[in-house]
Structure formats: C-alpha cells, structure tokens
Short mmCIF file of C-alpha atoms in Angstrom, two decimals:
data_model
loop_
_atom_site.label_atom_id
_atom_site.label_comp_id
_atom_site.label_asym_id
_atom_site.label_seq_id
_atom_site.Cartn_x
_atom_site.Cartn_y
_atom_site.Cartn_z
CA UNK A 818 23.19 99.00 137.43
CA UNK A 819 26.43 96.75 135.99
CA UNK A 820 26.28 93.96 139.31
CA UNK A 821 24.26 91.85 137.51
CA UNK A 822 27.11 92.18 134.51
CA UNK A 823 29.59 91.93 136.46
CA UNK A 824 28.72 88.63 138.40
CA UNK A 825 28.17 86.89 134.72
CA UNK A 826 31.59 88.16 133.09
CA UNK A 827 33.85 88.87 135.60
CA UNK A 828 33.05 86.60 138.91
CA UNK A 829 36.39 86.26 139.97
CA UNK A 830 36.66 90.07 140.64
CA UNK A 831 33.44 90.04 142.74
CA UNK A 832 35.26 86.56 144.65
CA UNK A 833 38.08 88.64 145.25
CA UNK A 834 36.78 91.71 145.88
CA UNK A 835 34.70 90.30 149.03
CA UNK A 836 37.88 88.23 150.33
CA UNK A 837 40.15 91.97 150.12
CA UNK A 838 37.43 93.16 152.43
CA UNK A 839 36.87 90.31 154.90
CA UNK A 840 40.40 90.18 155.44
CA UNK A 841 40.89 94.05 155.74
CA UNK A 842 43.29 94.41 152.64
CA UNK A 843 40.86 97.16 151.70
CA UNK A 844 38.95 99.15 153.56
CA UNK A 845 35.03 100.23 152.96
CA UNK A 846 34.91 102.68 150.39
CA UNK A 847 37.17 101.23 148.10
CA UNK A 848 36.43 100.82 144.62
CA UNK A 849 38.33 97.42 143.05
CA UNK A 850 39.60 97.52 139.87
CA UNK A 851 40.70 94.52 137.58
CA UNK A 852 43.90 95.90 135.73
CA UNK A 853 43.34 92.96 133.53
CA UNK A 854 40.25 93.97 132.33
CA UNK A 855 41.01 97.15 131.90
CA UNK A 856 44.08 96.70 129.61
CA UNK A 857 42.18 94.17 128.22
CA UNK A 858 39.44 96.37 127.11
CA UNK A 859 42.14 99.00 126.13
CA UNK A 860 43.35 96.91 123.53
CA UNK A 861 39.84 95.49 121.70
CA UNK A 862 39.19 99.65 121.70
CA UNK A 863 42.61 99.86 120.07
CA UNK A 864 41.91 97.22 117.40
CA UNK A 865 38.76 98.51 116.62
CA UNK A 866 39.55 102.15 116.27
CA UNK A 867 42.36 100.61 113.96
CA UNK A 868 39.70 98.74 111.52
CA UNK A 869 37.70 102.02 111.44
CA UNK A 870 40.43 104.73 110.99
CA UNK A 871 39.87 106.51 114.31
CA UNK A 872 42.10 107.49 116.54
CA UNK A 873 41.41 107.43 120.12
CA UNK A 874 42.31 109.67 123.46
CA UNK A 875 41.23 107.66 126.98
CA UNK A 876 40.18 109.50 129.68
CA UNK A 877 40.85 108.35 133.02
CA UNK A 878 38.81 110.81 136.11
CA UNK A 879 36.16 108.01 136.17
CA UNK A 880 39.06 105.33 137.37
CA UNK A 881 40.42 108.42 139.82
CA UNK A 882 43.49 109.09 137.37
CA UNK A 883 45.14 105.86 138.85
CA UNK A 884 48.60 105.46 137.31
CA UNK A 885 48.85 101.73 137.00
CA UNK A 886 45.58 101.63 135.10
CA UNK A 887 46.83 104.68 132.98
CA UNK A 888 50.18 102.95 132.21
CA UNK A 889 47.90 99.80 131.30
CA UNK A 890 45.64 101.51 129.19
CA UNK A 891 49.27 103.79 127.36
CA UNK A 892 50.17 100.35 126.39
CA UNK A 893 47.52 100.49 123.73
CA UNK A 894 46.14 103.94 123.56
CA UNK A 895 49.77 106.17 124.12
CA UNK A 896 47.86 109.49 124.15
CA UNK A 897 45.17 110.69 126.61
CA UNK A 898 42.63 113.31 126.80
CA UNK A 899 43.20 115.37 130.31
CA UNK A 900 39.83 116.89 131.10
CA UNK A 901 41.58 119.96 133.09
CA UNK A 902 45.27 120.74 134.09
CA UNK A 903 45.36 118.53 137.47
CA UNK A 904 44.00 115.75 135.29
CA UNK A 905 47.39 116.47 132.63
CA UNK A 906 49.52 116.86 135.58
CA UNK A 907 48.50 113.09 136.55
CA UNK A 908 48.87 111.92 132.99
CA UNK A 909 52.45 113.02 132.64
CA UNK A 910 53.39 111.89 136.39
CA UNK A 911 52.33 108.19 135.58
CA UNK A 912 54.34 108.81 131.97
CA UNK A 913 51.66 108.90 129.77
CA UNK A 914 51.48 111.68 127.05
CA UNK A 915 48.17 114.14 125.84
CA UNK A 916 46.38 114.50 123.76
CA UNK A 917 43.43 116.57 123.71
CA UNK A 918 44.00 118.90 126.59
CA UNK A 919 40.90 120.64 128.34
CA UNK A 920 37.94 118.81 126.44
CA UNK A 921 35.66 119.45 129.50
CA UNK A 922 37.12 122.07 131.72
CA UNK A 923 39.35 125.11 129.89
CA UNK A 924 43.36 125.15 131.20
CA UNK A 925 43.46 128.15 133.32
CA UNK A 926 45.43 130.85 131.85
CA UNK A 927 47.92 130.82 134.63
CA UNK A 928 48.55 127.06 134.06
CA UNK A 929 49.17 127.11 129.93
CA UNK A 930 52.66 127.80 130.23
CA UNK A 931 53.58 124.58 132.19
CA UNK A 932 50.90 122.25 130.39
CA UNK A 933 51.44 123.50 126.67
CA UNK A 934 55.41 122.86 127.54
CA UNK A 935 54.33 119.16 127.43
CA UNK A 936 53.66 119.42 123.60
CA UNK A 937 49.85 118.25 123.60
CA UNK A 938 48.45 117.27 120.55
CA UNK A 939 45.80 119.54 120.78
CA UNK A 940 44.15 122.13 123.07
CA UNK A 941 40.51 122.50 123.09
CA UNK A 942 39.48 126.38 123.23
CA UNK A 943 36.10 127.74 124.21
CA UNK A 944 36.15 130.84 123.10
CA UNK A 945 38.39 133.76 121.89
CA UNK A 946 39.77 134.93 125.03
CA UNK A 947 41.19 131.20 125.64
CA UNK A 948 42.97 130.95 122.33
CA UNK A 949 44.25 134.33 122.29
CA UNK A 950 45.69 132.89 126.00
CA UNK A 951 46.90 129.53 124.40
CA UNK A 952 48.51 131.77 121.52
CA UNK A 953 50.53 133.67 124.13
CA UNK A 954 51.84 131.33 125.96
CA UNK A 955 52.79 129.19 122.88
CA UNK A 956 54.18 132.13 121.43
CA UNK A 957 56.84 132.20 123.97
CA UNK A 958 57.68 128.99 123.71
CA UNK A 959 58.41 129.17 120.76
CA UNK A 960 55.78 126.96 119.51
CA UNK A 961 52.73 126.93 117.72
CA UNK A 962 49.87 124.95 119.61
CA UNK A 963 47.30 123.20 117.50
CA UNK A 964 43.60 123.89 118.81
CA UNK A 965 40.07 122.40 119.11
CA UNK A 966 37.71 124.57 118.42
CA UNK A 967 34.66 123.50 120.91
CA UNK A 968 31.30 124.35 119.43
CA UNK A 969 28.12 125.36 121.72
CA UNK A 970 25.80 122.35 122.33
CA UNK A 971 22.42 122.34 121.10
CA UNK A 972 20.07 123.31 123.33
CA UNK A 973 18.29 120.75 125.76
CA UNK A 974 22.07 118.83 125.66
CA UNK A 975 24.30 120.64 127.67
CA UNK A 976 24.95 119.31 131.10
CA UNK A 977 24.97 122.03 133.87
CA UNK A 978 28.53 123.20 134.56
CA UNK A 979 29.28 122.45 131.70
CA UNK A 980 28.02 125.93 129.39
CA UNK A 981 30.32 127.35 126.89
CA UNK A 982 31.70 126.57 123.35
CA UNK A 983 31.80 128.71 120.59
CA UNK A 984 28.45 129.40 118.99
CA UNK A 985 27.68 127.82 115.28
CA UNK A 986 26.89 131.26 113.84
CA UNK A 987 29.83 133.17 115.68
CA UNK A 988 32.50 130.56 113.75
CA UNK A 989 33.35 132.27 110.68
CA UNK A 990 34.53 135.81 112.59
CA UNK A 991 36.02 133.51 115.39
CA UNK A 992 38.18 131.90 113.19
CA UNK A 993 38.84 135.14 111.18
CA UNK A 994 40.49 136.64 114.55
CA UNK A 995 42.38 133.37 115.27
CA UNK A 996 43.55 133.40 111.88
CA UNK A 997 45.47 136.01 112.92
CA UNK A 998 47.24 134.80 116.00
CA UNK A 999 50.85 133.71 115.77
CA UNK A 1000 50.89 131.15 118.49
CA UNK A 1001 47.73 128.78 117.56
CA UNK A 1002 46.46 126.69 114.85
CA UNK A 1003 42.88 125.50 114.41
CA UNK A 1004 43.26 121.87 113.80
CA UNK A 1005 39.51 120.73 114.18
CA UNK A 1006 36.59 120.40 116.54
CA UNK A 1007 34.93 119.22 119.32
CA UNK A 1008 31.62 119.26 121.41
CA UNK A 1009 29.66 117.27 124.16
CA UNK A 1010 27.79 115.13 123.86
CA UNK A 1011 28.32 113.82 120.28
CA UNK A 1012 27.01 110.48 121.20
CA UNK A 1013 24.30 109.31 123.74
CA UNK A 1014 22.24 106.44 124.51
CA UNK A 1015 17.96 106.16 124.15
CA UNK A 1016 16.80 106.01 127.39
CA UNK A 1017 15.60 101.95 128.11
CA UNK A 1018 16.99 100.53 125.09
CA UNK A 1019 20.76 101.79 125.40
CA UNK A 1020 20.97 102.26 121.95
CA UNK A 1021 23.51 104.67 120.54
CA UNK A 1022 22.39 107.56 118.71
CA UNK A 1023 24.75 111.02 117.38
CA UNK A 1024 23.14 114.51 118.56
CA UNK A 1025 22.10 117.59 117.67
CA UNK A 1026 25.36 118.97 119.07
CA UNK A 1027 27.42 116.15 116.97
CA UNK A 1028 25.11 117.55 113.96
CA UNK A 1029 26.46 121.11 114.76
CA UNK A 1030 30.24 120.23 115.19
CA UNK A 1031 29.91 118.48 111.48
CA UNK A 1032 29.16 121.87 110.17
CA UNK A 1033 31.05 123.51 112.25
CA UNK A 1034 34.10 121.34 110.53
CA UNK A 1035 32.58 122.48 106.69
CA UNK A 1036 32.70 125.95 107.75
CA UNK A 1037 36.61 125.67 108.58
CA UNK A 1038 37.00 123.73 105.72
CA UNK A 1039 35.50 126.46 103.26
CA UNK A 1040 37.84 128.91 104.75
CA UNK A 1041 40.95 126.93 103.70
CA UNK A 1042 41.63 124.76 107.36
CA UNK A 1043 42.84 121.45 106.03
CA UNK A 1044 43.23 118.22 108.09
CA UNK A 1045 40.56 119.24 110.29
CA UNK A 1046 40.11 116.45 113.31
CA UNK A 1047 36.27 115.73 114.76
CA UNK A 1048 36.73 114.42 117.97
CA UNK A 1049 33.44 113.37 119.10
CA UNK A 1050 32.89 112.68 123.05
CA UNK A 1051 30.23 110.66 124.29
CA UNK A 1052 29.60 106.71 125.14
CA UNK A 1053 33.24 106.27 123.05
CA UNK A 1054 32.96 102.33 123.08
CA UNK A 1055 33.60 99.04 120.73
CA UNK A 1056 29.78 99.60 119.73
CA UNK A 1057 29.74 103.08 118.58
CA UNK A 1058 33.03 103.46 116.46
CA UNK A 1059 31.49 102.40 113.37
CA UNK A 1060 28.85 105.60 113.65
CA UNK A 1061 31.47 107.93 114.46
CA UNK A 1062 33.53 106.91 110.99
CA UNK A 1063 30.27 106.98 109.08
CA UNK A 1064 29.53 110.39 110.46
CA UNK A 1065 32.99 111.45 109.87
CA UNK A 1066 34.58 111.84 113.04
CA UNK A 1067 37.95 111.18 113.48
CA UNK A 1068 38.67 110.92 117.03
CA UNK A 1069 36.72 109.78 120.68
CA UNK A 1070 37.21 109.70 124.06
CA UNK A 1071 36.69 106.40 125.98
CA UNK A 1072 36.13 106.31 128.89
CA UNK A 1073 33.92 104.59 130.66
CA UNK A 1074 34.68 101.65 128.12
CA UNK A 1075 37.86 101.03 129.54
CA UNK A 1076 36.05 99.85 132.50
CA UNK A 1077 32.97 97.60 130.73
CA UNK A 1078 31.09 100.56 132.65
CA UNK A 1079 28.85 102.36 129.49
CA UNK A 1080 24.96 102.62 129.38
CA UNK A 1081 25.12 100.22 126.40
CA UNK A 1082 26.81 97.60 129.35
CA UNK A 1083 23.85 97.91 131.60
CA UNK A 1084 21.37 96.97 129.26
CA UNK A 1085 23.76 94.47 126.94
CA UNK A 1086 25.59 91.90 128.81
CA UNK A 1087 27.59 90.95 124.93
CA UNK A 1088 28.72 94.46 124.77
CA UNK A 1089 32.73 93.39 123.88
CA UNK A 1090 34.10 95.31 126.84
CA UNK A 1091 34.27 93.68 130.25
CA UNK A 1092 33.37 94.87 133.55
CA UNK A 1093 36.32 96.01 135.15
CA UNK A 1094 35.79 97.43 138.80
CA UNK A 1095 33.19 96.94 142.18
CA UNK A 1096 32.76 98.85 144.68
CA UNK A 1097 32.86 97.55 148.26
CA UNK A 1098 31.86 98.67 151.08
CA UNK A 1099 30.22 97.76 154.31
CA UNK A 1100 27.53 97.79 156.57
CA UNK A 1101 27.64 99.76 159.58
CA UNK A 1102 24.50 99.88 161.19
CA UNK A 1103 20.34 98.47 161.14
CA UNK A 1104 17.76 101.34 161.63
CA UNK A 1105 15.11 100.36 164.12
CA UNK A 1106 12.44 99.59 160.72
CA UNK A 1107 15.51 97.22 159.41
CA UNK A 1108 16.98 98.96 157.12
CA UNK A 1109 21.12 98.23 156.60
CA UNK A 1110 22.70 101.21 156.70
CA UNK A 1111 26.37 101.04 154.12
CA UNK A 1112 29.69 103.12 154.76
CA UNK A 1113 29.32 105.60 152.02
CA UNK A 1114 32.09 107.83 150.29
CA UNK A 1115 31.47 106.89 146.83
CA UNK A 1116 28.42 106.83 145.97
CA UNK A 1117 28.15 109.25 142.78
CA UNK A 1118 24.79 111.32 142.14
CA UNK A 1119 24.15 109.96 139.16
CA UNK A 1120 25.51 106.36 139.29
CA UNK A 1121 21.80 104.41 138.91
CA UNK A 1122 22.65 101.89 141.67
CA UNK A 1123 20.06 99.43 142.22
CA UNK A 1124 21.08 97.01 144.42
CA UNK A 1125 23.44 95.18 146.63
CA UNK A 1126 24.92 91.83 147.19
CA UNK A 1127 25.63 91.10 150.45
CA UNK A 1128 27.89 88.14 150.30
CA UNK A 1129 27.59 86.34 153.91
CA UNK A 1130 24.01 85.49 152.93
CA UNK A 1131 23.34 85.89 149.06
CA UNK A 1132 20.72 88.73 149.86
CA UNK A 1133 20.34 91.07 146.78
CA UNK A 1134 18.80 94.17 148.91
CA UNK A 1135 17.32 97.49 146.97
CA UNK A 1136 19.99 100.08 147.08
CA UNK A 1137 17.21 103.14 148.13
CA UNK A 1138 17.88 106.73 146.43
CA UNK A 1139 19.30 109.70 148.30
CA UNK A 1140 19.02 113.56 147.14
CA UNK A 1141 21.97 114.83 145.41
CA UNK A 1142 22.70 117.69 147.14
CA UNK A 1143 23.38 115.07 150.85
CA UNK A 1144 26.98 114.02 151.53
CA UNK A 1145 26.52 110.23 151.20
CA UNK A 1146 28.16 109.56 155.07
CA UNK A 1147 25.54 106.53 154.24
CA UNK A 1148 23.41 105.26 151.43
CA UNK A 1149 20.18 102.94 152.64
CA UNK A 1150 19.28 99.60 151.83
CA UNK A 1151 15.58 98.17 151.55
CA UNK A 1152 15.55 95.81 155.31
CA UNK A 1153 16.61 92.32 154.53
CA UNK A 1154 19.17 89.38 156.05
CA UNK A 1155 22.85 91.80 156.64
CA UNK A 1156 23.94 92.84 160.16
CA UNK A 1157 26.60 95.26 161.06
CA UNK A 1158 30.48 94.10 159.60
CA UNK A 1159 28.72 92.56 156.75
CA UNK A 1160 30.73 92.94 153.31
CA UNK A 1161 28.51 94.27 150.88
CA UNK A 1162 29.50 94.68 146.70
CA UNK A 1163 28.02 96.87 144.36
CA UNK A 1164 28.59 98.12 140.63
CA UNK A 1165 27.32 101.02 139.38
CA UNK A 1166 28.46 103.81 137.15
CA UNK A 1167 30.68 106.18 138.86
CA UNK A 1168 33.28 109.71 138.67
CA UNK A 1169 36.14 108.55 140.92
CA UNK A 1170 37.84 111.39 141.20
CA UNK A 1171 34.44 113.36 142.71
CA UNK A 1172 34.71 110.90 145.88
CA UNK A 1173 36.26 110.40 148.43
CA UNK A 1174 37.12 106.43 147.95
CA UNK A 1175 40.10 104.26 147.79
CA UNK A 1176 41.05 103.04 144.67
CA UNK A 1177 42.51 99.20 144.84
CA UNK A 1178 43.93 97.63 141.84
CA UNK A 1179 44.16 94.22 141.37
CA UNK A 1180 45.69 91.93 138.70
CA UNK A 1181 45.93 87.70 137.66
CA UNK A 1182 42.50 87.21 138.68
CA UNK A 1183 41.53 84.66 136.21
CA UNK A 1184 44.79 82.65 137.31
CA UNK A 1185 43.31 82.50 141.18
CA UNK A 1186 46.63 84.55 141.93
CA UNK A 1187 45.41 87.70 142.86
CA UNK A 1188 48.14 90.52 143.42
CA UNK A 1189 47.20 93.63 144.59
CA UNK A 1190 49.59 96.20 143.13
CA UNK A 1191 48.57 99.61 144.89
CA UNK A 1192 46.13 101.53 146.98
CA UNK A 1193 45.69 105.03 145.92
CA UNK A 1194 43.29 107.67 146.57
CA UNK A 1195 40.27 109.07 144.44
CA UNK A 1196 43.16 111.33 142.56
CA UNK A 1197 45.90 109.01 141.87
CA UNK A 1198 48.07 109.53 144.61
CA UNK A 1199 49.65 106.22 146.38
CA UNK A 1200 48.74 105.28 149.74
CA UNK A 1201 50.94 104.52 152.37
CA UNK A 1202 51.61 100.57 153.11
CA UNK A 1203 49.88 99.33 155.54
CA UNK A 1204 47.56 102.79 155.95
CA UNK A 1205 44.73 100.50 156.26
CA UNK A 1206 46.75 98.34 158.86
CA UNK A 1207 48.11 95.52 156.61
CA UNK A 1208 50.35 95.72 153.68
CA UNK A 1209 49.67 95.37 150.25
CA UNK A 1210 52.01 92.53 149.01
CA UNK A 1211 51.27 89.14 148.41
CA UNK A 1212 48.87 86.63 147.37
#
C-alpha cells in the first residue's frame, strides 16, 4: 500500500531497515520506525493547525504507544488523545499530558478516579450513565471535568465495535439531565468518522456523522453552552485541516499522519507528511507450488498490503490476502526468486498495538548514522538489551 511511497521519500529507512535485519539487530516482526520523520511530521501538523486555528490531540495505538515517538511528537503537539485508559496510562508514563480522554473506547467506571486525577482536558461521554460516572468521580475530587459529548454516527458509518454515542434527537433532554450534575461540564462534541477518503481517488470528504455533530454543537449552543469544541476524528492530516476550519471544527486527531501512513499517502506521493515506518520481516519457508511463506505477527486485517520487496534479489512479489478471522502465524507471497532467511520489507497501513510485533525506533538516518534508541513491544513497554541476542547501542 505505502512501499512504493516509502522507497521514493524515505529510502534510507528501507536501507536501514534491511541492514537491522540481516545483522539480527531486529528480529522478524518488527515494525521500524524513523523518529525523524515522525517528529518531523509532528511539527508541519503543528504549523498548519497553527495557520488554521485548530488545535490538535495525536493519537499514538497505531505506533504501539511507543514513548520515544510520543515524547517526539509532545515536542510539538503537548496534549494527546488516549483512546481508552491503558492508552492514558502510557501517555502519562512517557510524560506526555491528555487531552481528549476515551474518544474511541469509554474509561471504565472503575478507572475514572485515577485517569480524571490527571486533569484531562476533556472526557468524551457516550451516554448518560458515563457522565453521571465522570460527574462522581470528579465530584470527589474536587473538580469539575469538562466533557465531549459523542454523538451517534449516521447510519452505514459506524465501524463494528465501535456502536454508541448519544443520539441527535435524544440531545436536548441529555443535556437537560447533565445540566444538572455537579461534577461535569459539556464543553463540546465529538463523533467518528468526521472525515473519510473516496474510495480510488483518496480524496477527503466530511460525513454524514460530521454533518450530525455540527448540529449537534447548535443545539448546545441554543441552550446557553458557550465555547463549545468540535473535535472531528478521521484522516486528521496536513491535507484536510483547511475543511475542518471551514466546517467549523475546532479540534482533530492525527494519527496516522504522524507516520506519512493516511489513505490520501497511498494514492499521493506529495502528500506533505513523510513515510515514517516498514515493517520487516522474513521468510521462513517455500510451499511445494513456490510460494514464500513470511514470519507473520503483524499483519493487521485491514492494512491493504500489496506487495513485498525482497531485498537479496529486487523481487517485488504479490503479498496474497488471508481471512480476517486466521491468526497471521504466516501471510503468503505469489512464488517468485526468495528462499528461506531472506529479508523481506513491507509498508502498509497498520494498528500496532493489535499485534504482536516489535517496535524498533530509529533516528539520524539521513546523516548515514543510524542509532537505534529502543526496542519495545506492540504496547510501549521496553525490551530487554540484547532480548534478541545483540544489544541495541551503536552505529
């Protein structure tokens, strides 16, 4: 999906990427990443959202909540959005601080108390059980906790597992009872997607749910809520700012722009963002028709792979498709020139923290110096030097 990008903006990481491997820095099943790039995209999303009033809240489960590229990105974009609690709890161990708290995935009732104690900017409720829970447990801190109010998506847009908001026509008597609650105020809205991309062309367009969450904000505002944020999720990148301040959002959630990694970069090589990561891996055995056979671990349902480069030889081999529901102990290739031990690099979108991969971050690539600062694993926890049987210092 992105290889093709990647080999034509960011070469050196695919150069260094393949030597990491051959030399057993990194494992198969690692995922590179070029902190770089990252920080380097971090800042051109901080510049923009700067020129167009926005603010901005990264999110980081696609990179596998790694701390050095969180500290990278906080250098630019200090506040974060933390899809669930264990996703905050990674945020504040690598120093960062919150933002929008629970945009995807609700904080569990039993885990407000010790997340809301870390003063998030805001805390995105579902419905009015969860900010009647928020209200408690701001209530005895002392506090009151400003809220998102997430709207229902339109229908035909909501990703399974991912049901719930508060529907359009329910607002008004929602936000008469939290009105009433002590420990909360509403502070805005939110829903997924806002933003999406037409299917071929990669061209950004808002949704029916962004359509809703705009009225959803006119309803507040006729019942006196002032200051009302819009965050707006959904293909966040360089490209799609300006539509977000025209349609009056005032906040979104990059993410897969920190990593040159949207569906705008597959189709758009001049997208402003760079390519940021590979994933490497390796090829363990030939089936009997010829088909290579790769060490798998990270390959995400719905990353649109299409093929890999097998280094030794140049061979670009068809990456072939696997059913969803499989555990991906191996993904296929079409038969062509690799052999067992081969190195093979490929870039495609992916959810880090849904594998079971190594994260390896890298830095000074474009000064031939590579460092590798850390190994972690797909949830931002360090690895042990020398786990993979050499250390991780050094040229």
């Amino acid at each position: 999906m992105f290889l093709d990008t990647v080999l034509a903006r960011n070469p050196q990481l695919v150069d260094h990427a393949v030597e990491l491997h051959r030399t057993g820095r990194v494992q198969p099943d690692t995922y590179v990443i070029d902190l770089d790039a990252v920080e380097a995209n971090a800042a051109l999303l901080a510049a923009e959202a700067r020129r167009w009033g926005l603010g901005l809240w990264p999110v980081v489960k696609q990179v596998g909540r790694n701390p050095e590229l969180i500290r990278a990105v906080a250098r630019h974009l200090p506040r974060f959005a933390a899809i669930d609690a264990p996703e905050a709890r990674a945020l504040r161990a690598a120093g960062a601080r919150l933002g929008n708290v629970g945009h995807l995935v609700q904080i569990p009732h039993r885990a407000l108390p010790e997340v809301l104690a870390w003063r998030p900017e805001a805390v995105t409720v579902f419905d009015g059980a969860n900010a009647r829970a928020v209200s408690e447990a701001a209530f005895r801190l002392g506090r009151v906790q400003d809220i998102l109010v997430r709207i229902e998506g339109a229908p035909g847009l909501v990703h399974p597992g991912q049901e719930g908001g508060v529907p359009l026509g329910g607002l008004a008597e929602f936000a008469a009872e939290v009105e009433q609650l002590p420990g909360v105020r509403v502070a805005g809205v939110t829903g997924f997607p806002c933003v999406e991309c037409v299917p071929g062309s990669g061209q950004p367009r808002p949704t029916a749910t962004f359509a809703r969450v705009r009225e959803a904000r006119a309803v507040l505002a006729a019942r006196g809520h002032t200051d009302l944020k819009l965050s707006a999720p959904g293909v966040t990148c360089a490209a799609t700012l300006p539509l977000l301040a025209e349609l009056g959002a005032t906040h979104g959630e990059p993410g897969h722009a920190l990593t040159g990694t949207t569906p705008l970069h597959a189709v758009d090589r001049g997208q402003p963002e760079r390519p940021a990561y590979v994933y490497v891996t390796e090829v363990v055995h030939v089936l009997a028709d010829g088909r290579p056979a790769l060490h798998g671990g990270g390959f995400y349902a719905r990353s649109g792979g299409e093929t890999a480069l097998i280094p030794r030889t140049g061979a670009r081999l068809a990456v072939q498709r696997a059913p969803a529901e499989n555990i991906d102990y191996y993904r296929l290739l079409a038969p062509g020139d690799a052999r067992p031990g081969d190195t093979a690099v490929l870039a495609f979108r992916t959810q880090v923290f849904v594998t079971r991969s190594t994260v390896a971050v890298v830095a000074d690539l474009a000064a031939g110096s590579l460092r590798l600062l850390g190994r972690h694993d797909a949830l931002g926890r360090p690895l042990p030097e020398g786990a993979d049987g050499k250390g991780t210092g050094g040229p």
